[in-house]
Amino acid sequence: MKVTAKICGLKDAASLDAALAGGAGMVGFVFFPPSPRSLPAGKAAALMARVPAGVDRVAVLVDPDDALLDELVARTPVEILQLHGRESPERAAAIAARTGRRVMKAVKVKDAADLDGAAVYEPVVDHLLFDAWPPSRDGALPGGNGEPFDWPLLAGRRFGRPWLLSGGLTAENVASAVAASGAAGVDVSSGVERSPGVKDPARIAAFLDACAAL
């Protein structure tokens, strides 16, 4: 697959198996109780154990405290910690040092100035993810809202870390999104669901098929 695809917010074996069968390069598990996709560490660990080598296991976190970080590292084989809150560069660096795991920082985008804000994270994280601001900047869910942003804002931009495009992606528009943004990686959650928090294996398969065709 030329474009790396991350299927995020997985909660059950059927949707995880669809992601793996379709060639996802990353699979994401949410640890944020307000989200309908949130999982306890024990259940996430059982799902992560099904993931073969070569597919990155990602924990999606929102301003996590040290206790949660320690629990995840102790109980799950997580490889990447995706920070989707208001974590500062200093906090991101501290999380990487504490856990020994790769860190991905989500950067919320509405305009070009938001993209400029990624620069302060480049020295301290391993990956970047560009997502839309939620409908309200104080919304309860900082991600997984099915909201796109102006993808051409990313066209021609160069960053010091690998990055993924997120926000409002579906099987029907992912080709256009990649063409407009130049993304080498994409992240989907609500776009492969039948209802909030409930993944549809058929939609996962269709999304990954669309990525494989790029």
mmCIF file of C-alpha atoms in Angstrom:
data_model
loop_
_atom_site.group_PDB
_atom_site.id
_atom_site.type_symbol
_atom_site.label_atom_id
_atom_site.label_comp_id
_atom_site.label_asym_id
_atom_site.label_seq_id
_atom_site.Cartn_x
_atom_site.Cartn_y
_atom_site.Cartn_z
ATOM 1 C CA MET A 1 0.000 0.000 0.000
ATOM 2 C CA LYS A 2 1.626 3.254 -1.121
ATOM 3 C CA VAL A 3 -0.448 5.301 1.316
ATOM 4 C CA THR A 4 -0.217 4.137 4.916
ATOM 5 C CA ALA A 5 -3.698 3.809 6.408
ATOM 6 C CA LYS A 6 -4.559 3.969 10.088
ATOM 7 C CA ILE A 7 -7.928 2.628 11.199
ATOM 8 C CA CYS A 8 -8.709 4.281 14.512
ATOM 9 C CA GLY A 9 -11.183 3.763 17.318
ATOM 10 C CA LEU A 10 -11.314 -0.028 17.054
ATOM 11 C CA LYS A 11 -13.301 -1.789 19.768
ATOM 12 C CA ASP A 12 -13.949 -5.367 18.639
ATOM 13 C CA ALA A 13 -12.260 -8.288 16.939
ATOM 14 C CA ALA A 14 -14.371 -8.162 13.768
ATOM 15 C CA SER A 15 -13.430 -4.573 12.932
ATOM 16 C CA LEU A 16 -9.797 -5.141 13.907
ATOM 17 C CA ASP A 17 -9.629 -8.223 11.701
ATOM 18 C CA ALA A 18 -11.103 -6.239 8.799
ATOM 19 C CA ALA A 19 -8.415 -3.597 9.259
ATOM 20 C CA LEU A 20 -5.648 -6.195 9.324
ATOM 21 C CA ALA A 21 -7.025 -8.130 6.361
ATOM 22 C CA GLY A 22 -7.272 -4.936 4.327
ATOM 23 C CA GLY A 23 -3.664 -3.957 4.877
ATOM 24 C CA ALA A 24 -3.844 -1.210 7.498
ATOM 25 C CA GLY A 25 -0.385 -0.082 8.567
ATOM 26 C CA MET A 26 -1.594 1.264 11.907
ATOM 27 C CA VAL A 27 -4.509 0.401 14.181
ATOM 28 C CA GLY A 28 -5.723 2.806 16.849
ATOM 29 C CA PHE A 29 -7.382 2.283 20.226
ATOM 30 C CA VAL A 30 -8.916 5.168 22.168
ATOM 31 C CA PHE A 31 -8.363 5.764 25.881
ATOM 32 C CA PHE A 32 -10.581 8.766 26.552
ATOM 33 C CA PRO A 33 -13.831 7.996 28.416
ATOM 34 C CA PRO A 34 -15.991 10.751 26.843
ATOM 35 C CA SER A 35 -15.475 9.094 23.453
ATOM 36 C CA PRO A 36 -17.880 6.350 22.298
ATOM 37 C CA ARG A 37 -14.759 4.545 21.072
ATOM 38 C CA SER A 38 -13.001 4.413 24.448
ATOM 39 C CA LEU A 39 -11.708 1.097 25.779
ATOM 40 C CA PRO A 40 -10.394 -0.129 29.137
ATOM 41 C CA ALA A 41 -6.765 -1.179 29.063
ATOM 42 C CA GLY A 42 -7.551 -4.854 29.589
ATOM 43 C CA LYS A 43 -9.825 -5.134 26.561
ATOM 44 C CA ALA A 44 -7.404 -3.117 24.447
ATOM 45 C CA ALA A 45 -4.563 -5.417 25.428
ATOM 46 C CA ALA A 46 -6.522 -8.454 24.229
ATOM 47 C CA LEU A 47 -7.198 -6.784 20.876
ATOM 48 C CA MET A 48 -3.616 -5.580 20.484
ATOM 49 C CA ALA A 49 -2.418 -9.139 21.014
ATOM 50 C CA ARG A 50 -4.116 -10.033 17.712
ATOM 51 C CA VAL A 51 -2.028 -7.501 15.785
ATOM 52 C CA PRO A 52 0.899 -9.020 13.865
ATOM 53 C CA ALA A 53 4.392 -7.618 13.625
ATOM 54 C CA GLY A 54 4.672 -4.846 11.072
ATOM 55 C CA VAL A 55 1.392 -3.167 12.030
ATOM 56 C CA ASP A 56 1.743 -0.362 14.582
ATOM 57 C CA ARG A 57 -0.513 -0.391 17.642
ATOM 58 C CA VAL A 58 -1.511 3.170 18.534
ATOM 59 C CA ALA A 59 -3.046 4.423 21.797
ATOM 60 C CA VAL A 60 -5.073 7.620 21.331
ATOM 61 C CA LEU A 61 -4.845 9.819 24.421
ATOM 62 C CA VAL A 62 -6.093 13.254 25.452
ATOM 63 C CA ASP A 63 -3.897 15.045 27.986
ATOM 64 C CA PRO A 64 -3.014 11.748 29.714
ATOM 65 C CA ASP A 65 -1.682 11.718 33.242
ATOM 66 C CA ASP A 66 1.303 9.607 34.259
ATOM 67 C CA ALA A 67 -0.873 6.949 35.885
ATOM 68 C CA LEU A 68 -2.643 6.205 32.601
ATOM 69 C CA LEU A 69 0.631 6.167 30.704
ATOM 70 C CA ASP A 70 2.154 3.745 33.183
ATOM 71 C CA GLU A 71 -0.904 1.472 32.995
ATOM 72 C CA LEU A 72 -0.861 1.322 29.223
ATOM 73 C CA VAL A 73 2.846 0.588 29.035
ATOM 74 C CA ALA A 74 2.539 -2.101 31.697
ATOM 75 C CA ARG A 75 -0.610 -3.796 30.376
ATOM 76 C CA THR A 76 -0.554 -3.397 26.600
ATOM 77 C CA PRO A 77 1.945 -3.878 23.748
ATOM 78 C CA VAL A 78 1.334 -0.325 22.518
ATOM 79 C CA GLU A 79 3.987 1.087 20.193
ATOM 80 C CA ILE A 80 2.830 4.643 19.484
ATOM 81 C CA LEU A 81 1.160 7.124 21.849
ATOM 82 C CA GLN A 82 -1.026 9.558 19.907
ATOM 83 C CA LEU A 83 -1.516 12.786 21.831
ATOM 84 C CA HIS A 84 -4.772 14.431 20.797
ATOM 85 C CA GLY A 85 -5.184 17.070 23.488
ATOM 86 C CA ARG A 86 -3.424 20.264 24.478
ATOM 87 C CA GLU A 87 -0.091 18.631 25.277
ATOM 88 C CA SER A 88 2.829 21.041 25.039
ATOM 89 C CA PRO A 89 6.098 20.112 23.324
ATOM 90 C CA GLU A 90 7.632 19.756 26.775
ATOM 91 C CA ARG A 91 4.904 17.351 27.865
ATOM 92 C CA ALA A 92 5.236 15.353 24.654
ATOM 93 C CA ALA A 93 8.981 15.008 25.258
ATOM 94 C CA ALA A 94 8.374 13.960 28.864
ATOM 95 C CA ILE A 95 5.871 11.308 27.748
ATOM 96 C CA ALA A 96 8.350 9.885 25.249
ATOM 97 C CA ALA A 97 11.082 9.781 27.895
ATOM 98 C CA ARG A 98 8.820 8.220 30.546
ATOM 99 C CA THR A 99 7.336 5.505 28.369
ATOM 100 C CA GLY A 100 10.048 4.728 25.833
ATOM 101 C CA ARG A 101 7.350 4.668 23.153
ATOM 102 C CA ARG A 102 7.092 6.600 19.910
ATOM 103 C CA VAL A 103 4.878 9.667 20.124
ATOM 104 C CA MET A 104 2.476 11.090 17.537
ATOM 105 C CA LYS A 105 1.115 14.605 18.066
ATOM 106 C CA ALA A 106 -2.214 15.608 16.597
ATOM 107 C CA VAL A 107 -2.285 19.186 15.324
ATOM 108 C CA LYS A 108 -5.721 20.695 14.796
ATOM 109 C CA VAL A 109 -6.056 22.711 11.596
ATOM 110 C CA LYS A 110 -8.359 25.441 10.395
ATOM 111 C CA ASP A 111 -5.908 27.663 8.535
ATOM 112 C CA ALA A 112 -2.256 27.864 7.509
ATOM 113 C CA ALA A 113 -1.247 29.380 10.839
ATOM 114 C CA ASP A 114 -2.293 26.167 12.566
ATOM 115 C CA LEU A 115 0.093 24.206 10.351
ATOM 116 C CA ASP A 116 2.930 26.503 11.365
ATOM 117 C CA GLY A 117 2.320 25.383 14.944
ATOM 118 C CA ALA A 118 3.585 21.896 14.111
ATOM 119 C CA ALA A 119 7.177 23.111 14.016
ATOM 120 C CA VAL A 120 7.579 23.199 17.794
ATOM 121 C CA TYR A 121 6.695 19.495 18.018
ATOM 122 C CA GLU A 122 9.006 18.241 15.297
ATOM 123 C CA PRO A 123 12.110 17.965 17.542
ATOM 124 C CA VAL A 124 10.310 15.907 20.208
ATOM 125 C CA VAL A 125 7.830 13.586 18.448
ATOM 126 C CA ASP A 126 8.112 10.794 15.885
ATOM 127 C CA HIS A 127 4.946 11.455 13.879
ATOM 128 C CA LEU A 128 2.495 14.279 13.232
ATOM 129 C CA LEU A 129 -1.206 14.003 12.495
ATOM 130 C CA PHE A 130 -3.246 16.843 11.021
ATOM 131 C CA ASP A 131 -6.913 16.844 11.984
ATOM 132 C CA ALA A 132 -9.738 19.382 11.790
ATOM 133 C CA TRP A 133 -10.775 21.449 14.743
ATOM 134 C CA PRO A 134 -14.031 20.062 16.164
ATOM 135 C CA PRO A 135 -17.229 22.001 15.378
ATOM 136 C CA SER A 136 -16.655 23.878 18.644
ATOM 137 C CA ARG A 137 -13.090 24.480 19.740
ATOM 138 C CA ASP A 138 -14.217 23.553 23.231
ATOM 139 C CA GLY A 139 -16.014 20.423 22.010
ATOM 140 C CA ALA A 140 -16.033 17.333 24.207
ATOM 141 C CA LEU A 141 -14.365 15.209 21.533
ATOM 142 C CA PRO A 142 -11.108 16.636 20.135
ATOM 143 C CA GLY A 143 -11.122 14.093 17.292
ATOM 144 C CA GLY A 144 -13.321 11.571 15.529
ATOM 145 C CA ASN A 145 -15.907 14.184 14.614
ATOM 146 C CA GLY A 146 -16.009 13.487 10.877
ATOM 147 C CA GLU A 147 -15.003 17.058 10.085
ATOM 148 C CA PRO A 148 -12.627 17.791 7.181
ATOM 149 C CA PHE A 149 -10.463 20.874 6.786
ATOM 150 C CA ASP A 150 -9.049 22.582 3.713
ATOM 151 C CA TRP A 151 -6.762 19.786 2.497
ATOM 152 C CA PRO A 152 -4.852 21.913 -0.044
ATOM 153 C CA LEU A 153 -3.368 23.827 2.907
ATOM 154 C CA LEU A 154 -0.946 20.915 3.209
ATOM 155 C CA ALA A 155 0.023 20.794 -0.462
ATOM 156 C CA GLY A 156 3.737 21.371 -0.901
ATOM 157 C CA ARG A 157 4.395 21.667 2.825
ATOM 158 C CA ARG A 158 7.404 19.853 4.243
ATOM 159 C CA PHE A 159 7.640 18.662 7.814
ATOM 160 C CA GLY A 160 10.493 17.161 9.776
ATOM 161 C CA ARG A 161 8.486 14.106 10.737
ATOM 162 C CA PRO A 162 6.226 11.647 8.867
ATOM 163 C CA TRP A 163 2.616 12.825 8.966
ATOM 164 C CA LEU A 164 -0.918 11.567 8.501
ATOM 165 C CA LEU A 165 -4.050 13.327 7.298
ATOM 166 C CA SER A 166 -7.217 12.924 9.348
ATOM 167 C CA GLY A 167 -10.688 14.418 9.542
ATOM 168 C CA GLY A 168 -13.767 13.592 7.511
ATOM 169 C CA LEU A 169 -12.154 10.888 5.383
ATOM 170 C CA THR A 170 -14.210 8.146 3.736
ATOM 171 C CA ALA A 171 -13.703 5.544 1.039
ATOM 172 C CA GLU A 172 -15.354 7.951 -1.381
ATOM 173 C CA ASN A 173 -13.118 10.975 -0.750
ATOM 174 C CA VAL A 174 -9.754 9.587 0.383
ATOM 175 C CA ALA A 175 -8.296 9.691 -3.143
ATOM 176 C CA SER A 176 -9.260 13.349 -3.510
ATOM 177 C CA ALA A 177 -7.887 14.106 -0.043
ATOM 178 C CA VAL A 178 -4.524 12.527 -0.821
ATOM 179 C CA ALA A 179 -4.322 14.260 -4.195
ATOM 180 C CA ALA A 180 -5.135 17.647 -2.651
ATOM 181 C CA SER A 181 -2.856 17.371 0.366
ATOM 182 C CA GLY A 182 0.039 15.190 -0.744
ATOM 183 C CA ALA A 183 -0.451 12.959 2.290
ATOM 184 C CA ALA A 184 1.515 9.712 2.473
ATOM 185 C CA GLY A 185 -0.599 8.524 5.401
ATOM 186 C CA VAL A 186 -4.285 8.772 6.272
ATOM 187 C CA ASP A 187 -6.280 8.172 9.448
ATOM 188 C CA VAL A 188 -9.982 7.307 9.590
ATOM 189 C CA SER A 189 -12.442 6.637 12.390
ATOM 190 C CA SER A 190 -16.002 7.941 11.980
ATOM 191 C CA GLY A 191 -15.771 7.496 8.204
ATOM 192 C CA VAL A 192 -15.850 3.710 8.606
ATOM 193 C CA GLU A 193 -18.636 3.559 11.187
ATOM 194 C CA ARG A 194 -22.332 2.690 10.957
ATOM 195 C CA SER A 195 -23.018 4.745 14.094
ATOM 196 C CA PRO A 196 -20.782 6.619 16.560
ATOM 197 C CA GLY A 197 -18.301 4.157 17.998
ATOM 198 C CA VAL A 198 -19.586 1.183 15.977
ATOM 199 C CA LYS A 199 -17.239 0.198 13.169
ATOM 200 C CA ASP A 200 -18.504 -1.395 9.961
ATOM 201 C CA PRO A 201 -16.102 -4.071 8.635
ATOM 202 C CA ALA A 202 -17.419 -3.557 5.098
ATOM 203 C CA ARG A 203 -16.665 0.171 5.250
ATOM 204 C CA ILE A 204 -13.217 -0.552 6.650
ATOM 205 C CA ALA A 205 -12.569 -2.902 3.726
ATOM 206 C CA ALA A 206 -13.815 -0.318 1.221
ATOM 207 C CA PHE A 207 -11.637 2.406 2.707
ATOM 208 C CA LEU A 208 -8.521 0.233 2.596
ATOM 209 C CA ASP A 209 -9.324 -0.858 -0.950
ATOM 210 C CA ALA A 210 -9.502 2.808 -1.924
ATOM 211 C CA CYS A 211 -6.128 3.450 -0.282
ATOM 212 C CA ALA A 212 -4.571 0.438 -2.002
ATOM 213 C CA ALA A 213 -5.632 1.852 -5.374
ATOM 214 C CA LEU A 214 -3.691 5.088 -4.869
#
